[in-house]
Short mmCIF file of C-alpha atoms in Angstrom, two decimals:
data_model
loop_
_atom_site.label_atom_id
_atom_site.label_comp_id
_atom_site.label_asym_id
_atom_site.label_seq_id
_atom_site.Cartn_x
_atom_site.Cartn_y
_atom_site.Cartn_z
CA MET A 1088 46.33 -61.30 63.96
CA ALA A 1089 45.46 -58.05 65.70
CA LEU A 1090 45.76 -54.65 64.09
CA SER A 1091 47.86 -52.08 65.83
CA THR A 1092 46.22 -48.90 67.04
CA THR A 1093 47.83 -46.90 64.22
CA LYS A 1094 46.62 -49.30 61.55
CA MET A 1095 43.13 -49.40 63.07
CA ALA A 1096 42.97 -45.59 63.10
CA PHE A 1097 44.07 -45.52 59.46
CA VAL A 1098 41.43 -48.08 58.43
CA LEU A 1099 38.65 -46.23 60.30
CA THR A 1100 39.71 -42.91 58.78
CA PHE A 1101 39.79 -44.43 55.30
CA VAL A 1102 36.34 -46.01 55.69
CA SER A 1103 34.92 -42.75 57.08
CA VAL A 1104 36.26 -40.73 54.15
CA VAL A 1105 34.89 -43.22 51.64
CA LEU A 1106 31.43 -43.16 53.24
CA VAL A 1107 31.33 -39.36 53.44
CA GLN A 1108 32.33 -39.03 49.78
CA CYS A 1109 29.42 -41.17 48.59
CA THR A 1110 26.65 -39.20 46.95
CA PHE A 1111 23.23 -40.12 45.69
CA ASN A 1112 21.64 -38.33 42.79
CA ASN A 1113 18.60 -39.04 40.69
CA ILE A 1114 18.48 -37.43 37.26
CA ARG A 1115 15.35 -36.67 35.21
CA ILE A 1116 15.56 -35.35 31.67
CA ASN A 1117 12.87 -33.17 30.02
CA ALA A 1118 10.18 -33.79 32.63
CA ALA A 1119 6.96 -31.98 31.71
CA GLU A 1120 6.66 -30.08 35.01
CA ASP A 1121 10.26 -28.85 34.77
CA ASN A 1122 9.73 -27.78 31.16
CA ASN A 1123 6.57 -25.89 32.21
CA ASP A 1124 8.61 -24.01 34.84
CA GLY A 1125 11.18 -23.20 32.16
CA LYS A 1126 8.51 -21.93 29.76
CA ALA A 1127 7.04 -19.74 32.51
CA PHE A 1128 10.49 -18.26 33.14
CA LEU A 1129 10.98 -17.68 29.39
CA ASN A 1130 7.65 -15.84 29.25
CA MET A 1131 8.66 -13.64 32.16
CA TYR A 1132 12.13 -13.03 30.67
CA TYR A 1133 10.82 -12.02 27.25
CA SER A 1134 8.03 -9.89 28.74
CA LYS A 1135 10.82 -7.86 30.37
CA VAL A 1136 12.66 -7.73 27.02
CA LYS A 1137 9.48 -6.42 25.36
CA ALA A 1138 9.03 -3.83 28.14
CA LYS A 1139 12.74 -2.91 27.81
CA ASP A 1140 13.07 -3.42 31.58
CA TYR A 1141 16.83 -3.92 31.45
CA ASN A 1142 17.42 -3.42 35.19
CA SER A 1143 15.10 -6.33 35.99
CA LEU A 1144 16.88 -8.46 33.39
CA ASP A 1145 20.24 -7.72 35.03
CA ASN A 1146 18.73 -8.91 38.33
CA MET A 1147 17.76 -12.23 36.73
CA LEU A 1148 21.42 -13.20 36.13
CA SER A 1149 23.40 -15.80 38.02
CA ASP A 1150 26.35 -14.54 40.06
CA SER A 1151 28.82 -16.13 37.66
CA LEU A 1152 27.27 -14.41 34.62
CA LYS A 1153 27.18 -11.09 36.51
CA ARG A 1154 30.92 -11.42 37.20
CA LEU A 1155 31.57 -12.31 33.57
CA THR A 1156 29.59 -9.41 32.08
CA GLY A 1157 30.44 -6.77 34.66
CA ASN A 1158 28.14 -3.99 35.82
CA ASN A 1159 25.16 -3.72 33.49
CA GLY A 1160 27.08 -5.63 30.80
CA PHE A 1161 24.18 -7.94 30.06
CA SER A 1162 21.69 -5.09 29.72
CA LYS A 1163 24.15 -3.21 27.49
CA MET A 1164 24.28 -6.25 25.21
CA LEU A 1165 20.47 -6.45 25.13
CA ILE A 1166 20.26 -2.72 24.34
CA PHE A 1167 22.71 -3.27 21.47
CA ILE A 1168 20.66 -6.19 20.13
CA ASN A 1169 17.51 -4.08 20.45
CA SER A 1170 19.15 -1.25 18.49
CA LYS A 1171 19.90 -3.67 15.64
CA VAL A 1172 16.67 -5.67 15.46
CA SER A 1173 14.20 -3.21 17.01
CA THR A 1174 11.23 -4.21 19.17
CA TYR A 1175 10.71 -7.78 20.38
CA ASN A 1176 7.58 -9.55 19.05
CA SER A 1177 7.62 -13.26 19.95
CA TYR A 1178 9.68 -16.42 20.34
CA LYS A 1179 9.30 -20.04 19.28
CA ILE A 1180 11.04 -22.92 21.08
CA GLU A 1181 13.01 -24.92 18.53
CA ASP A 1182 14.57 -27.37 20.98
CA TYR A 1183 15.10 -27.76 24.71
CA TYR A 1184 16.99 -29.81 27.26
CA VAL A 1185 15.91 -29.69 30.90
CA ARG A 1186 17.81 -31.72 33.50
CA ARG A 1187 16.78 -32.12 37.14
CA ILE A 1188 19.26 -33.56 39.62
CA THR A 1189 17.92 -34.49 43.06
CA GLY A 1190 19.66 -36.10 45.99
CA SER A 1191 22.98 -34.90 47.38
CA VAL A 1192 22.75 -32.09 44.83
CA ASN A 1193 19.47 -30.35 43.97
CA GLU A 1194 19.49 -28.36 40.77
CA ILE A 1195 17.53 -27.93 37.59
CA SER A 1196 19.23 -26.68 34.43
CA TYR A 1197 17.14 -25.39 31.54
CA ASN A 1198 18.51 -24.90 28.02
CA TYR A 1199 16.36 -23.56 25.19
CA LYS A 1200 17.11 -22.96 21.53
CA LEU A 1201 14.75 -20.28 20.23
CA LYS A 1202 13.76 -18.44 17.08
CA VAL A 1203 13.03 -14.93 18.31
CA THR A 1204 11.10 -12.53 16.11
CA TYR A 1205 11.80 -8.82 16.32
CA GLN A 1206 10.40 -5.96 14.28
CA LYS A 1207 13.29 -6.08 11.77
CA GLY A 1208 13.69 -9.87 11.55
CA THR A 1209 14.53 -13.08 13.36
CA THR A 1210 17.44 -14.12 15.58
CA GLU A 1211 18.49 -17.52 16.83
CA GLU A 1212 18.98 -17.43 20.56
CA ILE A 1213 20.16 -20.01 23.05
CA ILE A 1214 19.40 -19.25 26.66
CA GLY A 1215 20.31 -21.30 29.70
CA PHE A 1216 19.19 -20.88 33.25
CA LYS A 1217 19.47 -22.80 36.49
CA ARG A 1218 17.64 -23.28 39.77
CA LEU A 1219 19.78 -24.35 42.74
CA ASN A 1220 18.28 -25.96 45.85
CA GLY A 1221 14.75 -24.71 45.14
CA GLY A 1222 15.86 -21.07 44.91
CA LEU A 1223 15.13 -18.56 42.19
CA ILE A 1224 15.79 -19.39 38.56
CA LYS A 1225 18.78 -17.40 37.27
CA VAL A 1226 20.08 -16.91 33.72
CA ASN A 1227 23.54 -18.45 33.40
CA SER A 1228 24.12 -18.40 29.62
CA TYR A 1229 22.89 -16.49 26.60
CA HIS A 1230 23.82 -16.49 22.93
CA ALA A 1231 22.17 -14.56 20.09
CA TYR A 1232 22.97 -14.98 16.41
CA SER A 1233 21.63 -13.23 13.33
CA ASP A 1234 23.00 -11.47 10.28
CA LEU A 1235 20.98 -8.49 11.51
CA LEU A 1236 23.43 -8.12 14.40
CA ILE A 1237 26.42 -7.87 12.09
CA HIS A 1238 25.24 -4.95 9.96
#
């Protein structure tokens, strides 16, 4: 039973598409070296917060967060937070989740839950950042909560 040319072309196309769509990824969760990279980035980020270097902080954002916040939107939010809680003092990592994907996709996502101490009190902050294909780490999410921000 021989396949016609049309059927053979269909089968080869189908097999080619299936093989091309296959991906391989290895996932590591909370690896020490990845967490150390994340901590180093946090130190750099909060040193810029302490120095009130808002332009540098805007440059640390991912493209998607830049589009979401608009021009200088992130720095305006940080200036507002600073006006409510005053000068940054320190942070403490409460929890973290770091995920490295290698293979067809290469990315590391870092998520930290922090207690951040400012001159007027403490805020709870969740910050997320990502490194794609060995590039620079960029902030892609940020959330700050405190009763100090409401008053």
